[in-house]
Amino acid sequence: PFAEDLPRNVKDVVIEMCYQLGVSGFSKFKQTISLLRLGNYKDCGDEMLRSRWARQTPNRANKLADIVRGAR
């Protein structure tokens, strides 16, 4: 439910991550989700890149993290 209040482009990132990882996989990104809830998009993008997911799919992770970092 927290995603409903996110900027559209950030919500799209969450949807894409849920599609790739599954909702249960995305739910393990506790710090990322916490930063999203706070609206701290810069740190959230940085946190996304500290994950195994980012090491496994670096191009996608960098693209999505850049989108989140640029959100307002």
PDB file of N, CA, C and O in Angstrom:
ATOM      1  N   PRO A   1       0.800  -1.220   0.000  1.00  0.00           N
ATOM      2  CA  PRO A   1       0.000   0.000   0.000  1.00  0.00           C
ATOM      3  C   PRO A   1       0.841   1.282   0.000  1.00  0.00           C
ATOM      4  O   PRO A   1       0.402   2.296  -0.505  1.00  0.00           O
ATOM      5  N   PHE A   2       2.051   1.241   0.564  1.00  0.00           N
ATOM      6  CA  PHE A   2       2.887   2.440   0.615  1.00  0.00           C
ATOM      7  C   PHE A   2       3.194   2.972  -0.771  1.00  0.00           C
ATOM      8  O   PHE A   2       3.396   4.165  -0.952  1.00  0.00           O
ATOM      9  N   ALA A   3       3.205   2.124  -1.762  1.00  0.00           N
ATOM     10  CA  ALA A   3       3.593   2.528  -3.116  1.00  0.00           C
ATOM     11  C   ALA A   3       2.568   3.455  -3.762  1.00  0.00           C
ATOM     12  O   ALA A   3       2.903   4.171  -4.705  1.00  0.00           O
ATOM     13  N   GLU A   4       1.354   3.465  -3.276  1.00  0.00           N
ATOM     14  CA  GLU A   4       0.324   4.303  -3.879  1.00  0.00           C
ATOM     15  C   GLU A   4       0.669   5.783  -3.817  1.00  0.00           C
ATOM     16  O   GLU A   4       0.261   6.547  -4.687  1.00  0.00           O
ATOM     17  N   ASP A   5       1.425   6.197  -2.807  1.00  0.00           N
ATOM     18  CA  ASP A   5       1.764   7.609  -2.645  1.00  0.00           C
ATOM     19  C   ASP A   5       3.091   8.000  -3.290  1.00  0.00           C
ATOM     20  O   ASP A   5       3.496   9.156  -3.202  1.00  0.00           O
ATOM     21  N   LEU A   6       3.765   7.053  -3.924  1.00  0.00           N
ATOM     22  CA  LEU A   6       5.057   7.339  -4.556  1.00  0.00           C
ATOM     23  C   LEU A   6       4.863   8.079  -5.875  1.00  0.00           C
ATOM     24  O   LEU A   6       3.815   7.933  -6.529  1.00  0.00           O
ATOM     25  N   PRO A   7       5.869   8.848  -6.299  1.00  0.00           N
ATOM     26  CA  PRO A   7       5.812   9.437  -7.643  1.00  0.00           C
ATOM     27  C   PRO A   7       5.664   8.323  -8.680  1.00  0.00           C
ATOM     28  O   PRO A   7       6.145   7.204  -8.479  1.00  0.00           O
ATOM     29  N   ARG A   8       5.006   8.631  -9.770  1.00  0.00           N
ATOM     30  CA  ARG A   8       4.688   7.613 -10.784  1.00  0.00           C
ATOM     31  C   ARG A   8       5.925   6.843 -11.253  1.00  0.00           C
ATOM     32  O   ARG A   8       5.890   5.617 -11.371  1.00  0.00           O
ATOM     33  N   ASN A   9       7.036   7.540 -11.518  1.00  0.00           N
ATOM     34  CA  ASN A   9       8.214   6.842 -12.034  1.00  0.00           C
ATOM     35  C   ASN A   9       8.816   5.909 -10.975  1.00  0.00           C
ATOM     36  O   ASN A   9       9.330   4.838 -11.307  1.00  0.00           O
ATOM     37  N   VAL A  10       8.734   6.272  -9.713  1.00  0.00           N
ATOM     38  CA  VAL A  10       9.236   5.408  -8.639  1.00  0.00           C
ATOM     39  C   VAL A  10       8.302   4.209  -8.473  1.00  0.00           C
ATOM     40  O   VAL A  10       8.753   3.076  -8.278  1.00  0.00           O
ATOM     41  N   LYS A  11       7.017   4.443  -8.575  1.00  0.00           N
ATOM     42  CA  LYS A  11       6.058   3.351  -8.512  1.00  0.00           C
ATOM     43  C   LYS A  11       6.317   2.350  -9.639  1.00  0.00           C
ATOM     44  O   LYS A  11       6.262   1.140  -9.426  1.00  0.00           O
ATOM     45  N   ASP A  12       6.651   2.850 -10.822  1.00  0.00           N
ATOM     46  CA  ASP A  12       6.980   1.969 -11.945  1.00  0.00           C
ATOM     47  C   ASP A  12       8.211   1.122 -11.643  1.00  0.00           C
ATOM     48  O   ASP A  12       8.277  -0.046 -12.029  1.00  0.00           O
ATOM     49  N   VAL A  13       9.199   1.705 -10.959  1.00  0.00           N
ATOM     50  CA  VAL A  13      10.396   0.952 -10.567  1.00  0.00           C
ATOM     51  C   VAL A  13      10.013  -0.172  -9.603  1.00  0.00           C
ATOM     52  O   VAL A  13      10.460  -1.310  -9.756  1.00  0.00           O
ATOM     53  N   VAL A  14       9.180   0.137  -8.619  1.00  0.00           N
ATOM     54  CA  VAL A  14       8.741  -0.880  -7.661  1.00  0.00           C
ATOM     55  C   VAL A  14       8.012  -2.006  -8.386  1.00  0.00           C
ATOM     56  O   VAL A  14       8.260  -3.192  -8.129  1.00  0.00           O
ATOM     57  N   ILE A  15       7.155  -1.659  -9.319  1.00  0.00           N
ATOM     58  CA  ILE A  15       6.421  -2.668 -10.083  1.00  0.00           C
ATOM     59  C   ILE A  15       7.390  -3.539 -10.880  1.00  0.00           C
ATOM     60  O   ILE A  15       7.257  -4.768 -10.911  1.00  0.00           O
ATOM     61  N   GLU A  16       8.376  -2.915 -11.523  1.00  0.00           N
ATOM     62  CA  GLU A  16       9.346  -3.687 -12.308  1.00  0.00           C
ATOM     63  C   GLU A  16      10.163  -4.616 -11.414  1.00  0.00           C
ATOM     64  O   GLU A  16      10.423  -5.764 -11.769  1.00  0.00           O
ATOM     65  N   MET A  17      10.569  -4.122 -10.248  1.00  0.00           N
ATOM     66  CA  MET A  17      11.326  -4.974  -9.333  1.00  0.00           C
ATOM     67  C   MET A  17      10.464  -6.132  -8.824  1.00  0.00           C
ATOM     68  O   MET A  17      10.949  -7.258  -8.723  1.00  0.00           O
ATOM     69  N   CYS A  18       9.202  -5.874  -8.533  1.00  0.00           N
ATOM     70  CA  CYS A  18       8.295  -6.935  -8.096  1.00  0.00           C
ATOM     71  C   CYS A  18       8.086  -7.955  -9.203  1.00  0.00           C
ATOM     72  O   CYS A  18       8.001  -9.162  -8.939  1.00  0.00           O
ATOM     73  N   TYR A  19       8.024  -7.492 -10.431  1.00  0.00           N
ATOM     74  CA  TYR A  19       7.860  -8.407 -11.564  1.00  0.00           C
ATOM     75  C   TYR A  19       9.091  -9.305 -11.684  1.00  0.00           C
ATOM     76  O   TYR A  19       8.978 -10.512 -11.886  1.00  0.00           O
ATOM     77  N   GLN A  20      10.275  -8.714 -11.549  1.00  0.00           N
ATOM     78  CA  GLN A  20      11.515  -9.483 -11.707  1.00  0.00           C
ATOM     79  C   GLN A  20      11.765 -10.393 -10.510  1.00  0.00           C
ATOM     80  O   GLN A  20      12.145 -11.553 -10.680  1.00  0.00           O
ATOM     81  N   LEU A  21      11.578  -9.876  -9.302  1.00  0.00           N
ATOM     82  CA  LEU A  21      11.948 -10.602  -8.087  1.00  0.00           C
ATOM     83  C   LEU A  21      10.784 -11.327  -7.420  1.00  0.00           C
ATOM     84  O   LEU A  21      11.002 -12.154  -6.538  1.00  0.00           O
ATOM     85  N   GLY A  22       9.574 -10.967  -7.804  1.00  0.00           N
ATOM     86  CA  GLY A  22       8.394 -11.426  -7.085  1.00  0.00           C
ATOM     87  C   GLY A  22       8.170 -10.497  -5.894  1.00  0.00           C
ATOM     88  O   GLY A  22       9.109  -9.853  -5.417  1.00  0.00           O
ATOM     89  N   VAL A  23       6.950 -10.427  -5.444  1.00  0.00           N
ATOM     90  CA  VAL A  23       6.634  -9.550  -4.317  1.00  0.00           C
ATOM     91  C   VAL A  23       7.399 -10.008  -3.074  1.00  0.00           C
ATOM     92  O   VAL A  23       7.935  -9.190  -2.322  1.00  0.00           O
ATOM     93  N   SER A  24       7.490 -11.315  -2.867  1.00  0.00           N
ATOM     94  CA  SER A  24       8.212 -11.806  -1.686  1.00  0.00           C
ATOM     95  C   SER A  24       9.701 -11.480  -1.777  1.00  0.00           C
ATOM     96  O   SER A  24      10.327 -11.164  -0.757  1.00  0.00           O
ATOM     97  N   GLY A  25      10.271 -11.516  -2.975  1.00  0.00           N
ATOM     98  CA  GLY A  25      11.672 -11.134  -3.148  1.00  0.00           C
ATOM     99  C   GLY A  25      11.883  -9.658  -2.894  1.00  0.00           C
ATOM    100  O   GLY A  25      12.823  -9.261  -2.198  1.00  0.00           O
ATOM    101  N   PHE A  26      11.001  -8.833  -3.435  1.00  0.00           N
ATOM    102  CA  PHE A  26      11.114  -7.390  -3.216  1.00  0.00           C
ATOM    103  C   PHE A  26      10.926  -7.039  -1.746  1.00  0.00           C
ATOM    104  O   PHE A  26      11.572  -6.127  -1.236  1.00  0.00           O
ATOM    105  N   SER A  27      10.067  -7.773  -1.066  1.00  0.00           N
ATOM    106  CA  SER A  27       9.801  -7.466   0.345  1.00  0.00           C
ATOM    107  C   SER A  27      11.041  -7.646   1.218  1.00  0.00           C
ATOM    108  O   SER A  27      11.089  -7.133   2.338  1.00  0.00           O
ATOM    109  N   LYS A  28      12.055  -8.337   0.736  1.00  0.00           N
ATOM    110  CA  LYS A  28      13.307  -8.512   1.486  1.00  0.00           C
ATOM    111  C   LYS A  28      14.190  -7.269   1.423  1.00  0.00           C
ATOM    112  O   LYS A  28      15.168  -7.179   2.153  1.00  0.00           O
ATOM    113  N   PHE A  29      13.855  -6.317   0.581  1.00  0.00           N
ATOM    114  CA  PHE A  29      14.599  -5.063   0.464  1.00  0.00           C
ATOM    115  C   PHE A  29      14.116  -4.099   1.550  1.00  0.00           C
ATOM    116  O   PHE A  29      13.598  -3.027   1.269  1.00  0.00           O
ATOM    117  N   LYS A  30      14.293  -4.488   2.789  1.00  0.00           N
ATOM    118  CA  LYS A  30      13.744  -3.739   3.926  1.00  0.00           C
ATOM    119  C   LYS A  30      14.222  -2.289   3.977  1.00  0.00           C
ATOM    120  O   LYS A  30      13.429  -1.372   4.143  1.00  0.00           O
ATOM    121  N   GLN A  31      15.536  -2.076   3.834  1.00  0.00           N
ATOM    122  CA  GLN A  31      16.071  -0.709   3.900  1.00  0.00           C
ATOM    123  C   GLN A  31      15.594   0.115   2.709  1.00  0.00           C
ATOM    124  O   GLN A  31      15.262   1.294   2.864  1.00  0.00           O
ATOM    125  N   THR A  32      15.550  -0.492   1.533  1.00  0.00           N
ATOM    126  CA  THR A  32      15.057   0.206   0.346  1.00  0.00           C
ATOM    127  C   THR A  32      13.617   0.654   0.560  1.00  0.00           C
ATOM    128  O   THR A  32      13.265   1.809   0.286  1.00  0.00           O
ATOM    129  N   ILE A  33      12.792  -0.239   1.055  1.00  0.00           N
ATOM    130  CA  ILE A  33      11.382   0.082   1.290  1.00  0.00           C
ATOM    131  C   ILE A  33      11.258   1.181   2.351  1.00  0.00           C
ATOM    132  O   ILE A  33      10.458   2.108   2.198  1.00  0.00           O
ATOM    133  N   SER A  34      12.054   1.089   3.385  1.00  0.00           N
ATOM    134  CA  SER A  34      12.028   2.109   4.426  1.00  0.00           C
ATOM    135  C   SER A  34      12.385   3.486   3.858  1.00  0.00           C
ATOM    136  O   SER A  34      11.717   4.486   4.163  1.00  0.00           O
ATOM    137  N   LEU A  35      13.408   3.541   3.021  1.00  0.00           N
ATOM    138  CA  LEU A  35      13.812   4.815   2.413  1.00  0.00           C
ATOM    139  C   LEU A  35      12.754   5.332   1.443  1.00  0.00           C
ATOM    140  O   LEU A  35      12.539   6.545   1.345  1.00  0.00           O
ATOM    141  N   LEU A  36      12.083   4.429   0.736  1.00  0.00           N
ATOM    142  CA  LEU A  36      10.985   4.854  -0.136  1.00  0.00           C
ATOM    143  C   LEU A  36       9.880   5.504   0.684  1.00  0.00           C
ATOM    144  O   LEU A  36       9.343   6.542   0.309  1.00  0.00           O
ATOM    145  N   ARG A  37       9.534   4.886   1.793  1.00  0.00           N
ATOM    146  CA  ARG A  37       8.477   5.427   2.652  1.00  0.00           C
ATOM    147  C   ARG A  37       8.828   6.805   3.185  1.00  0.00           C
ATOM    148  O   ARG A  37       7.960   7.650   3.370  1.00  0.00           O
ATOM    149  N   LEU A  38      10.113   7.031   3.434  1.00  0.00           N
ATOM    150  CA  LEU A  38      10.576   8.332   3.928  1.00  0.00           C
ATOM    151  C   LEU A  38      10.698   9.371   2.819  1.00  0.00           C
ATOM    152  O   LEU A  38      10.875  10.556   3.104  1.00  0.00           O
ATOM    153  N   GLY A  39      10.641   8.920   1.571  1.00  0.00           N
ATOM    154  CA  GLY A  39      10.827   9.840   0.449  1.00  0.00           C
ATOM    155  C   GLY A  39      12.288  10.196   0.225  1.00  0.00           C
ATOM    156  O   GLY A  39      12.589  11.171  -0.450  1.00  0.00           O
ATOM    157  N   ASN A  40      13.191   9.413   0.772  1.00  0.00           N
ATOM    158  CA  ASN A  40      14.626   9.642   0.624  1.00  0.00           C
ATOM    159  C   ASN A  40      15.104   8.871  -0.607  1.00  0.00           C
ATOM    160  O   ASN A  40      15.707   7.801  -0.496  1.00  0.00           O
ATOM    161  N   TYR A  41      14.827   9.424  -1.782  1.00  0.00           N
ATOM    162  CA  TYR A  41      15.052   8.710  -3.034  1.00  0.00           C
ATOM    163  C   TYR A  41      16.522   8.578  -3.393  1.00  0.00           C
ATOM    164  O   TYR A  41      16.932   7.571  -3.973  1.00  0.00           O
ATOM    165  N   LYS A  42      17.337   9.551  -3.028  1.00  0.00           N
ATOM    166  CA  LYS A  42      18.765   9.452  -3.345  1.00  0.00           C
ATOM    167  C   LYS A  42      19.389   8.268  -2.615  1.00  0.00           C
ATOM    168  O   LYS A  42      20.036   7.412  -3.219  1.00  0.00           O
ATOM    169  N   ASP A  43      19.183   8.208  -1.310  1.00  0.00           N
ATOM    170  CA  ASP A  43      19.742   7.096  -0.537  1.00  0.00           C
ATOM    171  C   ASP A  43      19.098   5.767  -0.920  1.00  0.00           C
ATOM    172  O   ASP A  43      19.747   4.722  -0.890  1.00  0.00           O
ATOM    173  N   CYS A  44      17.844   5.810  -1.295  1.00  0.00           N
ATOM    174  CA  CYS A  44      17.156   4.597  -1.723  1.00  0.00           C
ATOM    175  C   CYS A  44      17.827   4.015  -2.971  1.00  0.00           C
ATOM    176  O   CYS A  44      18.079   2.815  -3.039  1.00  0.00           O
ATOM    177  N   GLY A  45      18.110   4.865  -3.941  1.00  0.00           N
ATOM    178  CA  GLY A  45      18.798   4.401  -5.147  1.00  0.00           C
ATOM    179  C   GLY A  45      20.146   3.805  -4.824  1.00  0.00           C
ATOM    180  O   GLY A  45      20.535   2.760  -5.377  1.00  0.00           O
ATOM    181  N   ASP A  46      20.871   4.437  -3.905  1.00  0.00           N
ATOM    182  CA  ASP A  46      22.170   3.905  -3.479  1.00  0.00           C
ATOM    183  C   ASP A  46      22.002   2.541  -2.805  1.00  0.00           C
ATOM    184  O   ASP A  46      22.769   1.611  -3.057  1.00  0.00           O
ATOM    185  N   GLU A  47      21.000   2.430  -1.965  1.00  0.00           N
ATOM    186  CA  GLU A  47      20.742   1.174  -1.245  1.00  0.00           C
ATOM    187  C   GLU A  47      20.380   0.043  -2.206  1.00  0.00           C
ATOM    188  O   GLU A  47      20.799  -1.105  -2.010  1.00  0.00           O
ATOM    189  N   MET A  48      19.626   0.351  -3.230  1.00  0.00           N
ATOM    190  CA  MET A  48      19.260  -0.665  -4.222  1.00  0.00           C
ATOM    191  C   MET A  48      20.516  -1.306  -4.819  1.00  0.00           C
ATOM    192  O   MET A  48      20.527  -2.510  -5.102  1.00  0.00           O
ATOM    193  N   LEU A  49      21.550  -0.506  -4.998  1.00  0.00           N
ATOM    194  CA  LEU A  49      22.759  -0.998  -5.653  1.00  0.00           C
ATOM    195  C   LEU A  49      23.663  -1.795  -4.712  1.00  0.00           C
ATOM    196  O   LEU A  49      24.673  -2.348  -5.157  1.00  0.00           O
ATOM    197  N   ARG A  50      23.327  -1.891  -3.451  1.00  0.00           N
ATOM    198  CA  ARG A  50      24.108  -2.682  -2.494  1.00  0.00           C
ATOM    199  C   ARG A  50      23.615  -4.131  -2.418  1.00  0.00           C
ATOM    200  O   ARG A  50      24.078  -4.899  -1.575  1.00  0.00           O
ATOM    201  N   SER A  51      22.722  -4.507  -3.279  1.00  0.00           N
ATOM    202  CA  SER A  51      22.079  -5.815  -3.184  1.00  0.00           C
ATOM    203  C   SER A  51      22.702  -6.845  -4.130  1.00  0.00           C
ATOM    204  O   SER A  51      23.395  -6.507  -5.091  1.00  0.00           O
ATOM    205  N   ARG A  52      22.420  -8.095  -3.843  1.00  0.00           N
ATOM    206  CA  ARG A  52      22.827  -9.181  -4.742  1.00  0.00           C
ATOM    207  C   ARG A  52      22.124  -9.030  -6.090  1.00  0.00           C
ATOM    208  O   ARG A  52      22.705  -9.304  -7.136  1.00  0.00           O
ATOM    209  N   TRP A  53      20.876  -8.577  -6.061  1.00  0.00           N
ATOM    210  CA  TRP A  53      20.125  -8.322  -7.289  1.00  0.00           C
ATOM    211  C   TRP A  53      20.892  -7.371  -8.201  1.00  0.00           C
ATOM    212  O   TRP A  53      20.989  -7.603  -9.409  1.00  0.00           O
ATOM    213  N   ALA A  54      21.475  -6.312  -7.643  1.00  0.00           N
ATOM    214  CA  ALA A  54      22.228  -5.336  -8.439  1.00  0.00           C
ATOM    215  C   ALA A  54      23.492  -5.959  -9.012  1.00  0.00           C
ATOM    216  O   ALA A  54      23.888  -5.634 -10.140  1.00  0.00           O
ATOM    217  N   ARG A  55      24.115  -6.846  -8.268  1.00  0.00           N
ATOM    218  CA  ARG A  55      25.315  -7.511  -8.788  1.00  0.00           C
ATOM    219  C   ARG A  55      24.957  -8.488  -9.903  1.00  0.00           C
ATOM    220  O   ARG A  55      25.730  -8.691 -10.832  1.00  0.00           O
ATOM    221  N   GLN A  56      23.782  -9.089  -9.815  1.00  0.00           N
ATOM    222  CA  GLN A  56      23.355 -10.065 -10.814  1.00  0.00           C
ATOM    223  C   GLN A  56      22.815  -9.412 -12.091  1.00  0.00           C
ATOM    224  O   GLN A  56      22.951  -9.973 -13.172  1.00  0.00           O
ATOM    225  N   THR A  57      22.173  -8.268 -11.935  1.00  0.00           N
ATOM    226  CA  THR A  57      21.602  -7.560 -13.099  1.00  0.00           C
ATOM    227  C   THR A  57      22.013  -6.089 -13.036  1.00  0.00           C
ATOM    228  O   THR A  57      21.183  -5.208 -12.827  1.00  0.00           O
ATOM    229  N   PRO A  58      23.308  -5.818 -13.228  1.00  0.00           N
ATOM    230  CA  PRO A  58      23.810  -4.461 -13.010  1.00  0.00           C
ATOM    231  C   PRO A  58      23.222  -3.406 -13.946  1.00  0.00           C
ATOM    232  O   PRO A  58      22.968  -2.278 -13.505  1.00  0.00           O
ATOM    233  N   ASN A  59      22.998  -3.738 -15.185  1.00  0.00           N
ATOM    234  CA  ASN A  59      22.456  -2.728 -16.113  1.00  0.00           C
ATOM    235  C   ASN A  59      21.058  -2.299 -15.692  1.00  0.00           C
ATOM    236  O   ASN A  59      20.754  -1.105 -15.627  1.00  0.00           O
ATOM    237  N   ARG A  60      20.212  -3.263 -15.409  1.00  0.00           N
ATOM    238  CA  ARG A  60      18.843  -2.951 -14.983  1.00  0.00           C
ATOM    239  C   ARG A  60      18.855  -2.228 -13.645  1.00  0.00           C
ATOM    240  O   ARG A  60      18.158  -1.235 -13.460  1.00  0.00           O
ATOM    241  N   ALA A  61      19.652  -2.713 -12.702  1.00  0.00           N
ATOM    242  CA  ALA A  61      19.702  -2.108 -11.377  1.00  0.00           C
ATOM    243  C   ALA A  61      20.172  -0.658 -11.443  1.00  0.00           C
ATOM    244  O   ALA A  61      19.596   0.215 -10.790  1.00  0.00           O
ATOM    245  N   ASN A  62      21.199  -0.394 -12.225  1.00  0.00           N
ATOM    246  CA  ASN A  62      21.692   0.987 -12.359  1.00  0.00           C
ATOM    247  C   ASN A  62      20.642   1.885 -12.985  1.00  0.00           C
ATOM    248  O   ASN A  62      20.450   3.023 -12.543  1.00  0.00           O
ATOM    249  N   LYS A  63      19.965   1.382 -14.012  1.00  0.00           N
ATOM    250  CA  LYS A  63      18.911   2.175 -14.668  1.00  0.00           C
ATOM    251  C   LYS A  63      17.791   2.509 -13.687  1.00  0.00           C
ATOM    252  O   LYS A  63      17.365   3.664 -13.579  1.00  0.00           O
ATOM    253  N   LEU A  64      17.335   1.514 -12.944  1.00  0.00           N
ATOM    254  CA  LEU A  64      16.234   1.732 -12.006  1.00  0.00           C
ATOM    255  C   LEU A  64      16.666   2.614 -10.834  1.00  0.00           C
ATOM    256  O   LEU A  64      15.899   3.467 -10.385  1.00  0.00           O
ATOM    257  N   ALA A  65      17.871   2.418 -10.341  1.00  0.00           N
ATOM    258  CA  ALA A  65      18.372   3.256  -9.246  1.00  0.00           C
ATOM    259  C   ALA A  65      18.477   4.714  -9.688  1.00  0.00           C
ATOM    260  O   ALA A  65      18.161   5.628  -8.919  1.00  0.00           O
ATOM    261  N   ASP A  66      18.904   4.938 -10.917  1.00  0.00           N
ATOM    262  CA  ASP A  66      18.979   6.317 -11.437  1.00  0.00           C
ATOM    263  C   ASP A  66      17.602   6.962 -11.495  1.00  0.00           C
ATOM    264  O   ASP A  66      17.445   8.145 -11.186  1.00  0.00           O
ATOM    265  N   ILE A  67      16.602   6.192 -11.890  1.00  0.00           N
ATOM    266  CA  ILE A  67      15.226   6.714 -11.926  1.00  0.00           C
ATOM    267  C   ILE A  67      14.789   7.121 -10.526  1.00  0.00           C
ATOM    268  O   ILE A  67      14.234   8.200 -10.328  1.00  0.00           O
ATOM    269  N   VAL A  68      15.044   6.265  -9.552  1.00  0.00           N
ATOM    270  CA  VAL A  68      14.636   6.553  -8.167  1.00  0.00           C
ATOM    271  C   VAL A  68      15.383   7.771  -7.641  1.00  0.00           C
ATOM    272  O   VAL A  68      14.786   8.661  -7.034  1.00  0.00           O
ATOM    273  N   ARG A  69      16.686   7.834  -7.888  1.00  0.00           N
ATOM    274  CA  ARG A  69      17.474   8.970  -7.396  1.00  0.00           C
ATOM    275  C   ARG A  69      16.986  10.300  -7.960  1.00  0.00           C
ATOM    276  O   ARG A  69      17.086  11.327  -7.311  1.00  0.00           O
ATOM    277  N   GLY A  70      16.463  10.285  -9.177  1.00  0.00           N
ATOM    278  CA  GLY A  70      16.001  11.518  -9.816  1.00  0.00           C
ATOM    279  C   GLY A  70      14.597  11.928  -9.453  1.00  0.00           C
ATOM    280  O   GLY A  70      14.099  12.970  -9.899  1.00  0.00           O
ATOM    281  N   ALA A  71      13.917  11.125  -8.631  1.00  0.00           N
ATOM    282  CA  ALA A  71      12.519  11.405  -8.274  1.00  0.00           C
ATOM    283  C   ALA A  71      12.423  12.604  -7.339  1.00  0.00           C
ATOM    284  O   ALA A  71      13.327  12.904  -6.589  1.00  0.00           O
ATOM    285  N   ARG A  72      11.271  13.222  -7.391  1.00  0.00           N
ATOM    286  CA  ARG A  72      10.990  14.372  -6.513  1.00  0.00           C
ATOM    287  C   ARG A  72       9.697  14.142  -5.771  1.00  0.00           C
ATOM    288  O   ARG A  72       8.795  13.606  -6.166  1.00  0.00           O
TER     289      ARG A  72
END
